[in-house]
Short mmCIF file of C-alpha atoms and ligand atoms in Angstrom, two decimals:
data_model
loop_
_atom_site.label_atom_id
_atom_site.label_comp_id
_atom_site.label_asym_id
_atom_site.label_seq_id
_atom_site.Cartn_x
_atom_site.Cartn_y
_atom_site.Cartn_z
CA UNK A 1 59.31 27.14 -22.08
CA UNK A 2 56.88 29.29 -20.35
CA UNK A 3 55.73 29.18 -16.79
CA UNK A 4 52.00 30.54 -16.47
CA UNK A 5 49.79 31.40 -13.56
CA UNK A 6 46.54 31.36 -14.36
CA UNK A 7 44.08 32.92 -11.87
CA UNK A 8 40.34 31.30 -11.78
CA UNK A 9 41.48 28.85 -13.41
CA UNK A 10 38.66 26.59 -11.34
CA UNK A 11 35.94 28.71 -13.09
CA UNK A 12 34.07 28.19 -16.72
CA UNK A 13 36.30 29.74 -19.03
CA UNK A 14 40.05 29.31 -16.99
CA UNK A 15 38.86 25.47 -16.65
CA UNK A 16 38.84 24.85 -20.40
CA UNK A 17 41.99 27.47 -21.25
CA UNK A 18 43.83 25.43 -18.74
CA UNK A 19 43.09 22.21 -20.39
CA UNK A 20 44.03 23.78 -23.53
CA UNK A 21 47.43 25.60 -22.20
CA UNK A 22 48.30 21.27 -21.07
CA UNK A 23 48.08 19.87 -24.64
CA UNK A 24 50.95 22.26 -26.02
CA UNK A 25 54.50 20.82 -25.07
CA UNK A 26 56.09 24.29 -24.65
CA UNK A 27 54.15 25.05 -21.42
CA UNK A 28 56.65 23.80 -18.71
CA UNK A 29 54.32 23.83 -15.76
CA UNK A 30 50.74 26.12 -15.23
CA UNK A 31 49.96 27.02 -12.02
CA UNK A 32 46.13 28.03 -11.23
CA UNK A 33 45.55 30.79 -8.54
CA UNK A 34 41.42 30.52 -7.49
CA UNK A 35 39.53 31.07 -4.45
CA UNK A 36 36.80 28.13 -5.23
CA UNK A 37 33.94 30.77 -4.92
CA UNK A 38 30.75 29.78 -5.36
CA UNK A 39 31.53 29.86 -8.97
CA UNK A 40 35.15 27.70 -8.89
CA UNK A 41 35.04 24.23 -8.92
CA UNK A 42 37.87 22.35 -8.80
CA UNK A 43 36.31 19.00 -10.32
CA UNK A 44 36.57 21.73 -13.47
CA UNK A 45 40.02 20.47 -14.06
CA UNK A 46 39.27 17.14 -13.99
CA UNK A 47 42.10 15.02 -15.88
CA UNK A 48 44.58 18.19 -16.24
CA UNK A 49 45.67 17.22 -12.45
CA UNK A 50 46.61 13.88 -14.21
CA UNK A 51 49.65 15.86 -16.03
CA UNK A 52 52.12 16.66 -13.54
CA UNK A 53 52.92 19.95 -14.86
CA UNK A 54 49.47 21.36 -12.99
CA UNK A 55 49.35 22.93 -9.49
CA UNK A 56 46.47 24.43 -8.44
CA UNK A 57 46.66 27.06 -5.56
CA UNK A 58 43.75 28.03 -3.19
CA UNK A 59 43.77 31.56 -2.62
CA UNK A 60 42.32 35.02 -3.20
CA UNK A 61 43.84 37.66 -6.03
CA UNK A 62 43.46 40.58 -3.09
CA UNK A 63 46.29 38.19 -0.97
CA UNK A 64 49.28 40.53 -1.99
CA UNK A 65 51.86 38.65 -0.60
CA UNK A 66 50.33 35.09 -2.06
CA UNK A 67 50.49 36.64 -5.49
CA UNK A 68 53.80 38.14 -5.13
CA UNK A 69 55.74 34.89 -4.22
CA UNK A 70 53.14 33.52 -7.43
CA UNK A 71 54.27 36.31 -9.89
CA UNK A 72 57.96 35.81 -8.92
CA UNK A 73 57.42 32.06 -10.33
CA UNK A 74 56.07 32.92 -13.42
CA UNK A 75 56.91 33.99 -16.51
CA UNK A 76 53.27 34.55 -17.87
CA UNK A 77 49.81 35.20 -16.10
CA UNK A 78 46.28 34.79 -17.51
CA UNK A 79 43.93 36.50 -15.55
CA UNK A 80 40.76 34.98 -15.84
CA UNK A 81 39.78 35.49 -12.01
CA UNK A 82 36.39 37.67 -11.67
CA UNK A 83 33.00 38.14 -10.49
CA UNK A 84 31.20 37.35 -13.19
CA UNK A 85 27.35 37.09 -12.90
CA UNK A 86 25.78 40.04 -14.25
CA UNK A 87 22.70 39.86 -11.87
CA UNK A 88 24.86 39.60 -8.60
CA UNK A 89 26.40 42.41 -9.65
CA UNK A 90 22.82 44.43 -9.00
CA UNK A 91 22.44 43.18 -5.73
CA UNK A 92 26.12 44.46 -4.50
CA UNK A 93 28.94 45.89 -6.57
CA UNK A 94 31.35 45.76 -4.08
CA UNK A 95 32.75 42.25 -4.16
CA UNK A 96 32.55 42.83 -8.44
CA UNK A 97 34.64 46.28 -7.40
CA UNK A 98 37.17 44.66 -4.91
CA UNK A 99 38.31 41.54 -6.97
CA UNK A 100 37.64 42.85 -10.23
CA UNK A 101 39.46 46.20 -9.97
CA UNK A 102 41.34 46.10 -7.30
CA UNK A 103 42.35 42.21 -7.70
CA UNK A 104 43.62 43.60 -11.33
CA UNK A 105 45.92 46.35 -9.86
CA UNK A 106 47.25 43.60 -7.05
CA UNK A 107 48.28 41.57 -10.35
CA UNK A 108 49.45 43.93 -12.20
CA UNK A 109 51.58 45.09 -9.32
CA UNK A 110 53.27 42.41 -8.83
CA UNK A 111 53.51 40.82 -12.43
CA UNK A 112 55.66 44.20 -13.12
CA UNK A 113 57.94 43.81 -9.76
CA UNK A 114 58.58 40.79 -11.13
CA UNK A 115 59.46 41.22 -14.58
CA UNK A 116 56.74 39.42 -16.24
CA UNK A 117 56.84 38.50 -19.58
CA UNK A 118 53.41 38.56 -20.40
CA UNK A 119 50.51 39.89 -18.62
CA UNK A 120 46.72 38.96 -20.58
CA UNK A 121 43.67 40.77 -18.79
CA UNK A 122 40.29 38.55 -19.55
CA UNK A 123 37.77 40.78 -20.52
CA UNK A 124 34.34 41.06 -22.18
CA UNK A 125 32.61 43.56 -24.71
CA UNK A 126 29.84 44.26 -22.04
CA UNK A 127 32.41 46.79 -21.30
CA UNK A 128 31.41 48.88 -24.55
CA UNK A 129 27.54 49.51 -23.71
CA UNK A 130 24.58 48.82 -25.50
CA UNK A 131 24.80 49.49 -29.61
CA UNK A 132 21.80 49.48 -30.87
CA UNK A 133 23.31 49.27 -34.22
CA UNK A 134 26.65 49.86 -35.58
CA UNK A 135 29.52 47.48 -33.89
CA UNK A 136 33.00 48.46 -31.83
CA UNK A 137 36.12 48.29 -32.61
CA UNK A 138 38.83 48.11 -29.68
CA UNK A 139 39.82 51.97 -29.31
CA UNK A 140 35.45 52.73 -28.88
CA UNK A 141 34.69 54.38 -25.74
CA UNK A 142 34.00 52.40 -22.82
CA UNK A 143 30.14 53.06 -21.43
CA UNK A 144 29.53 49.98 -19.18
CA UNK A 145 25.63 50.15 -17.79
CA UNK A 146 25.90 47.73 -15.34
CA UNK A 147 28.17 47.39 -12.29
CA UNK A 148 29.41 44.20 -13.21
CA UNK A 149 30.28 45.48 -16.84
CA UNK A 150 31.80 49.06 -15.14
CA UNK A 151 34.00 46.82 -12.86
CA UNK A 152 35.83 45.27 -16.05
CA UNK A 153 35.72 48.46 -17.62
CA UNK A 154 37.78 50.08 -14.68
CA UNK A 155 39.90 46.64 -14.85
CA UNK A 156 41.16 47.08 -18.31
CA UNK A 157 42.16 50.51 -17.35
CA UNK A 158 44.14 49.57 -14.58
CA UNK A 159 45.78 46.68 -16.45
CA UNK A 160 46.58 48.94 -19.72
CA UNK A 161 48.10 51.53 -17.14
CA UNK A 162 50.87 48.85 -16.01
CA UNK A 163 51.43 48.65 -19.79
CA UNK A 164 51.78 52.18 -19.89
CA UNK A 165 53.96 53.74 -16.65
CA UNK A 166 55.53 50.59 -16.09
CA UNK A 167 56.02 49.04 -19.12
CA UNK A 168 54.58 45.64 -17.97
CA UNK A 169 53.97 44.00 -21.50
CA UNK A 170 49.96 43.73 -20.89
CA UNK A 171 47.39 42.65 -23.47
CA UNK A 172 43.38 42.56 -23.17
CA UNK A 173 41.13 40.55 -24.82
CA UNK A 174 37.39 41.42 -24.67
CA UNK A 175 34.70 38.56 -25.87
CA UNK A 176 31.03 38.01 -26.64
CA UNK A 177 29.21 35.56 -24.43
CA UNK A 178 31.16 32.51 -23.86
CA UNK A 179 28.84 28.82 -23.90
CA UNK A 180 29.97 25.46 -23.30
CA UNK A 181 30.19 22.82 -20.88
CA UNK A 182 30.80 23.20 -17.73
CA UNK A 183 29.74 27.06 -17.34
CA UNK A 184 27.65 27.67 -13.62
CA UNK A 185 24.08 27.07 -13.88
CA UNK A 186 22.90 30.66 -13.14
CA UNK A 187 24.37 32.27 -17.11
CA UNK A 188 21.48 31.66 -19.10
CA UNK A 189 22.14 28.66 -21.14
CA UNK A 190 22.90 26.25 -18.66
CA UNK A 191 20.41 27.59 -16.29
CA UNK A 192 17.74 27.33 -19.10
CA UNK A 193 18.93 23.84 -19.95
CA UNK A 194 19.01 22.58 -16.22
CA UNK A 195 15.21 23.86 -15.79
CA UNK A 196 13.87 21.92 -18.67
CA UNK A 197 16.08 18.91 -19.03
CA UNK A 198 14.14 18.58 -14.93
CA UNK A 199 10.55 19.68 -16.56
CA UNK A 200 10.76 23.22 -15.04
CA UNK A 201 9.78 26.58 -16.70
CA UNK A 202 12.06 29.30 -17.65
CA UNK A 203 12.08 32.69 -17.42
CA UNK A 204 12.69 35.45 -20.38
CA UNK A 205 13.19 39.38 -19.07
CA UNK A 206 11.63 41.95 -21.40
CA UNK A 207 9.87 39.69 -24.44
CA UNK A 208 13.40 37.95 -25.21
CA UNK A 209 14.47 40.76 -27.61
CA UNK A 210 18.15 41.59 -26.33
CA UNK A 211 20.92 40.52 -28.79
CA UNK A 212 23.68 38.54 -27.81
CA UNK A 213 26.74 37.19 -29.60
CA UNK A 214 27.14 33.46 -28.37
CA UNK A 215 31.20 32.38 -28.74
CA UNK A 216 31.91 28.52 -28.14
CA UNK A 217 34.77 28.73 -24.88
CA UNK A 218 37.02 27.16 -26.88
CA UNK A 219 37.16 29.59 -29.57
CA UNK A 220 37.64 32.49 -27.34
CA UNK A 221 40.13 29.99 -25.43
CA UNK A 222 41.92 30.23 -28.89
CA UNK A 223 41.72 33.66 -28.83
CA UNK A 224 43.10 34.40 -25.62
CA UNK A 225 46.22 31.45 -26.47
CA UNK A 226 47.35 33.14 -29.68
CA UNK A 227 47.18 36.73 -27.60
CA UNK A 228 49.29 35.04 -24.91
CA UNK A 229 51.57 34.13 -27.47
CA UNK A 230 51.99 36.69 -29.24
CA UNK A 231 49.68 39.67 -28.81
CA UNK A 232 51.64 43.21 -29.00
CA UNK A 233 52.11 44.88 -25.46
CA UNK A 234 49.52 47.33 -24.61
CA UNK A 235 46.82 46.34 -27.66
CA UNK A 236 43.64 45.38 -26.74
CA UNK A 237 41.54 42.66 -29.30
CA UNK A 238 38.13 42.02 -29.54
CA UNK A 239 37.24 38.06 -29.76
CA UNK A 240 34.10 37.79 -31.32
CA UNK A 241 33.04 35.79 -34.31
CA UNK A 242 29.60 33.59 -32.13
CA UNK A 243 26.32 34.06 -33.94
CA UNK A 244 24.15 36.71 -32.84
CA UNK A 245 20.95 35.75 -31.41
CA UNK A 246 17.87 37.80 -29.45
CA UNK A 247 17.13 36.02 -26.17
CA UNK A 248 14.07 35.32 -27.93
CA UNK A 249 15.63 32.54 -30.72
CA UNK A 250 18.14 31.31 -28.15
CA UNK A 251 15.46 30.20 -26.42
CA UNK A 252 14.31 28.16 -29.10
CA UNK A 253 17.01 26.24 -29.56
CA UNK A 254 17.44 25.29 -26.23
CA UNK A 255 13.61 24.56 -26.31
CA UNK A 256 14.34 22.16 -28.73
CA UNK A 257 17.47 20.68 -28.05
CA UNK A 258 16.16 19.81 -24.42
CA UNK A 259 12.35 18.81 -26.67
CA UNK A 260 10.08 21.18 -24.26
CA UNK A 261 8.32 23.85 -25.99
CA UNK A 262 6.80 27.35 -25.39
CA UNK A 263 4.34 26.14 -22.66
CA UNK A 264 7.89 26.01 -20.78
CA UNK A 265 8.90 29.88 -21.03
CA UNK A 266 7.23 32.76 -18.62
CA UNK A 267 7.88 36.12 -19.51
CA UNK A 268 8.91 38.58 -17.01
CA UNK A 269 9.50 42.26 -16.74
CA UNK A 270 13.32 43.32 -17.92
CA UNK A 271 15.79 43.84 -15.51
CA UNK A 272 17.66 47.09 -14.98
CA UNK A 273 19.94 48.72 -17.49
CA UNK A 274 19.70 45.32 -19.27
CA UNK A 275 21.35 46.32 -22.42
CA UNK A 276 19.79 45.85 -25.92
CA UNK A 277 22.37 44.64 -27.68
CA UNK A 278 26.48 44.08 -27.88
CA UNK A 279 28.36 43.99 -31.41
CA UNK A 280 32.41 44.13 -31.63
CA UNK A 281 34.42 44.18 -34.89
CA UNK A 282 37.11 41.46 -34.16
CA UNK A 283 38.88 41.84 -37.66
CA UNK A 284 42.06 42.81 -35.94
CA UNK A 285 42.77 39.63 -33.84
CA UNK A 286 41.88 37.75 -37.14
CA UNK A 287 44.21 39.46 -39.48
CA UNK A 288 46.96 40.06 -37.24
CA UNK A 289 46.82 37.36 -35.05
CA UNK A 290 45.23 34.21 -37.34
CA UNK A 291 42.08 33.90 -35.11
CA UNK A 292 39.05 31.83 -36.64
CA UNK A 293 36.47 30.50 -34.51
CA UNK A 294 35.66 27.18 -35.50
CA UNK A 295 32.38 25.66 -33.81
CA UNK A 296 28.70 26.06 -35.09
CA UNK A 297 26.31 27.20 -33.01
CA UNK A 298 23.59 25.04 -33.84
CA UNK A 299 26.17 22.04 -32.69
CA UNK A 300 27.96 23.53 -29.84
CA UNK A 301 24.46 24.12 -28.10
CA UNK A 302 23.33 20.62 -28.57
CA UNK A 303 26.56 19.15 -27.54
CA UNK A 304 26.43 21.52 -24.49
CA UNK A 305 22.57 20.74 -23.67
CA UNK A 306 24.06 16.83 -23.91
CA UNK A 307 26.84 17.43 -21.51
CA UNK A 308 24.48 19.04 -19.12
CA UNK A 309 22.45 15.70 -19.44
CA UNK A 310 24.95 13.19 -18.87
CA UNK A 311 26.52 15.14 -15.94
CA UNK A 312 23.89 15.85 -13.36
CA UNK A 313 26.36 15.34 -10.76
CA UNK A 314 28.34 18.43 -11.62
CA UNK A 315 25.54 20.88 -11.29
CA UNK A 316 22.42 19.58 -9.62
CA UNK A 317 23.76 20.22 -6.42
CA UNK A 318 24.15 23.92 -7.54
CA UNK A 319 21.27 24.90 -8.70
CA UNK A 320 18.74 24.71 -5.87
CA UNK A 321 21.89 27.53 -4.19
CA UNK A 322 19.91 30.78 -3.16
CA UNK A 323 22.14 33.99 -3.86
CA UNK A 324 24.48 34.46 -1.03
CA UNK A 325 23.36 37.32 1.70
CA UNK A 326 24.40 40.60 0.11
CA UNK A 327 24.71 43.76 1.54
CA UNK A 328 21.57 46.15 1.79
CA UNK A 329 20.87 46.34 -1.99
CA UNK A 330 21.01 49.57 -3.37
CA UNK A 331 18.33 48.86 -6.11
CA UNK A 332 15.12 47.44 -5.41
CA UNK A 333 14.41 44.37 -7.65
CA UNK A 334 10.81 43.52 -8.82
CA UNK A 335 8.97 41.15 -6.64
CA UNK A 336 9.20 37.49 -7.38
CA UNK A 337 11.94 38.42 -10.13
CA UNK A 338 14.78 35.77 -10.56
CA UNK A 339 18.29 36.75 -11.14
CA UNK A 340 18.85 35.56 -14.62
CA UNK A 341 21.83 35.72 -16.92
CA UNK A 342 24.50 37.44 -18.56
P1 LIG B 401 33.41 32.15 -13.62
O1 LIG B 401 32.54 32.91 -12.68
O2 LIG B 401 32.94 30.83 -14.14
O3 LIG B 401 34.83 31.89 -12.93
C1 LIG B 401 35.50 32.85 -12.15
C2 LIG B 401 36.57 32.13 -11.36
O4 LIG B 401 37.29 33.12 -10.62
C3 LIG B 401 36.00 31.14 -10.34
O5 LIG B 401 36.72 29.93 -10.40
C4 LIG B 401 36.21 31.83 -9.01
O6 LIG B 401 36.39 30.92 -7.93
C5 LIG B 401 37.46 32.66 -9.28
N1 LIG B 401 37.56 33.84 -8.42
C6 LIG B 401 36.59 34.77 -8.18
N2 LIG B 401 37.05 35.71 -7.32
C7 LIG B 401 38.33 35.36 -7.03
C8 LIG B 401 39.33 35.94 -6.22
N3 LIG B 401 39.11 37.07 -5.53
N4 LIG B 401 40.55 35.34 -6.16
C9 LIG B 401 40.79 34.19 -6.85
N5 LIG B 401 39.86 33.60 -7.63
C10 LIG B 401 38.65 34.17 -7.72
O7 LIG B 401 33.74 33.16 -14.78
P2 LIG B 401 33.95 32.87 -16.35
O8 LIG B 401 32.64 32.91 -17.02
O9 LIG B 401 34.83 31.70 -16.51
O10 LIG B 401 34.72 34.20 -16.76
C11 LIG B 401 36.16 34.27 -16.68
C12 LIG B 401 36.61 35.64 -17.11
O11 LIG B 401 36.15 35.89 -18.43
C13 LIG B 401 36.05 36.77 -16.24
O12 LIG B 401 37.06 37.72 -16.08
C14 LIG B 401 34.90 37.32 -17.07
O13 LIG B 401 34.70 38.68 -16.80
C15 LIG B 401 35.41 37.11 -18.47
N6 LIG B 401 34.39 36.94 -19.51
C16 LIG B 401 33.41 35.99 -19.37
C17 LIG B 401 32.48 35.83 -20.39
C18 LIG B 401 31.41 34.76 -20.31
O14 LIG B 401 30.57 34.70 -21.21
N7 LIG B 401 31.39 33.91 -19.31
C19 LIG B 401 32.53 36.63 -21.53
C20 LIG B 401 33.55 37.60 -21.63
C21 LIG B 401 34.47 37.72 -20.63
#
């Protein structure tokens, strides 16, 4: 019977791998670890604080001795916890740097004072850099463009480190973009799907041409699970196994699953070191581990697009939010330019 901490467990993807984690019997109690940023919301977990086995903790993965007196509880922690949002990241790196990086190596820390089973770092395959062919396989180089991306980069490093001087039995998994309900309304589907389901326009950076890999959250939620269970120490595995789509045909289908068409979409410059396209070989968590993603796209965006329309409450007091005050930025973004997604 495992214990597991699970930090941002309030967020999009921790949310839905907590509900997950509560319908296997073996899990004796899961404790979540999140600092409700702008991006946690507790009213994520919705019926999992019906079971009894749930605790959810307020407080921030950079509070050492919170997370020591957490790790010495558990016998498992999924670390989920992050700043996630791409376009933040360009205004200031250094929250992406502090809880990213350094919220990692507080972990890590204590998960291996502690004598942690099992450590799993959340990651993504932004961390590989733009391919503009070819795909990667987990031991490719790491060339993140973006802060954001370079922050999870360095993460993975320090969490494979633990693995490796301290024997902390660590595993990463890196996957595509994640989609589903319940995601914040600034990633590009749900903020797409927000704007027209209210008659707005949306906005596409650089004619809608970079490629994506779009993974239903609860088959990378399976992904992570069978890791958790029983992923080898120190490997790293790719979850991939979405559909690949250019902004361009993504677009489309949320046109039509929300019926607006192309009157609705202004195009806008492309952002900075907005990379063309990600591609990861994730053969190795399916032969070794028994992963199969199981949703279709075509489905999982229109079920989505519905949830978004039957739960207004959840985000339409979100999405009129500016971007919180940020430090001096140290790029200058184009005038009138919105941040966008992933
Ligand atoms: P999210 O932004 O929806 O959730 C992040 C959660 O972490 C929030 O609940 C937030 O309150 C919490 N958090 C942030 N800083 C914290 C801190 N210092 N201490 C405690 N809690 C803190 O993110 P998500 O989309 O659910 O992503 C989860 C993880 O998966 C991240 O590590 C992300 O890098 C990774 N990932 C996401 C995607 C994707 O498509 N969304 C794809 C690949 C990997």
């Amino acid at each position: 019977m495992e214990a597991v901490l699970v930090t941002g467990g309030a967020g999009f993807i921790g949310s839905h791998f907590v509900k997950r984690l509560l319908r296997s019997d073996d899990i004796a109690k899961v404790t979540v670890l999140d600092a409700l940023t702008y991006a946690g919301h507790i009213e994520n977990l919705g019926e999992a604080f019906l079971d009894p086995r749930l605790t959810f903790v307020r407080g921030n993965i950079l509070d050492t001795a919170l997370v020591e007196s957490l790790a010495a509880a558990h016998t498992v922690i999924v670390h989920f916890a992050a700043e996630s949002h791409v376009d933040r990241s360009l205004l200031a790196g250094g929250p992406f740097v502090q809880t990213n990086v350094l919220g990692t190596q507080v972990l890590a820390d204590a998960a291996a004072r502690h004598g942690v089973r099992r450590f799993v770092h959340v990651s993504t395959d932004e961390v590989y850099g733009p391919l503009a062919e070819g795909s990667a396989t987990e031991d490719f180089p790491l060339l993140p463009s973006v802060p954001y991306a370079a922050s999870k980069a360095a993460s993975d490093l320090v969490a494979l480190s633990y693995f490796r001087t301290y024997g902390l039995p660590v595993c990463v998994t890196r996957s595509s973009n994640n989609y589903g309900p319940a995601q914040y309304p600034e990633k590009i589907i749900p903020l797409f799907v927000t704007r027209l389901v209210r008659g707005e326009k949306v906005t596409l950076h650089g004619g809608g041409q970079h490629v994506r890999n779009w993974l239903h959250v609860e088959d990378n939620c399976q992904g992570i699970e069978l890791v958790m269970r029983s992923g080898v120490p120190g490997e790293v595995y790719n979850i991939g196994g979405g559909t690949d789509l250019t902004n361009q045909e993504l677009t489309g289908m949320l046109l039509r699953v929300c019926g607006a068409d192309w009157d609705a979409v202004t195009y806008i410059p492309d952002r900075q070191a907005n990379d063309i396209r990600y591609s990861m070989v994730w053969s190795k968590i399916a032969d070794t581990l028994g992963y199969q993603p199981t949703h279709d796209l075509a489905e999982g965006i229109a079920r989505t697009a519905d949830w978004y329309r039957r739960h207004p409450e959840r985000w339409a007091p979100l999405v009129r939010s500016p971007l919180p005050a940020m430090p001096s930025p140290r790029v200058t973004l184009d005038t009138g330019r919105e941040p966008q997604h992933v």
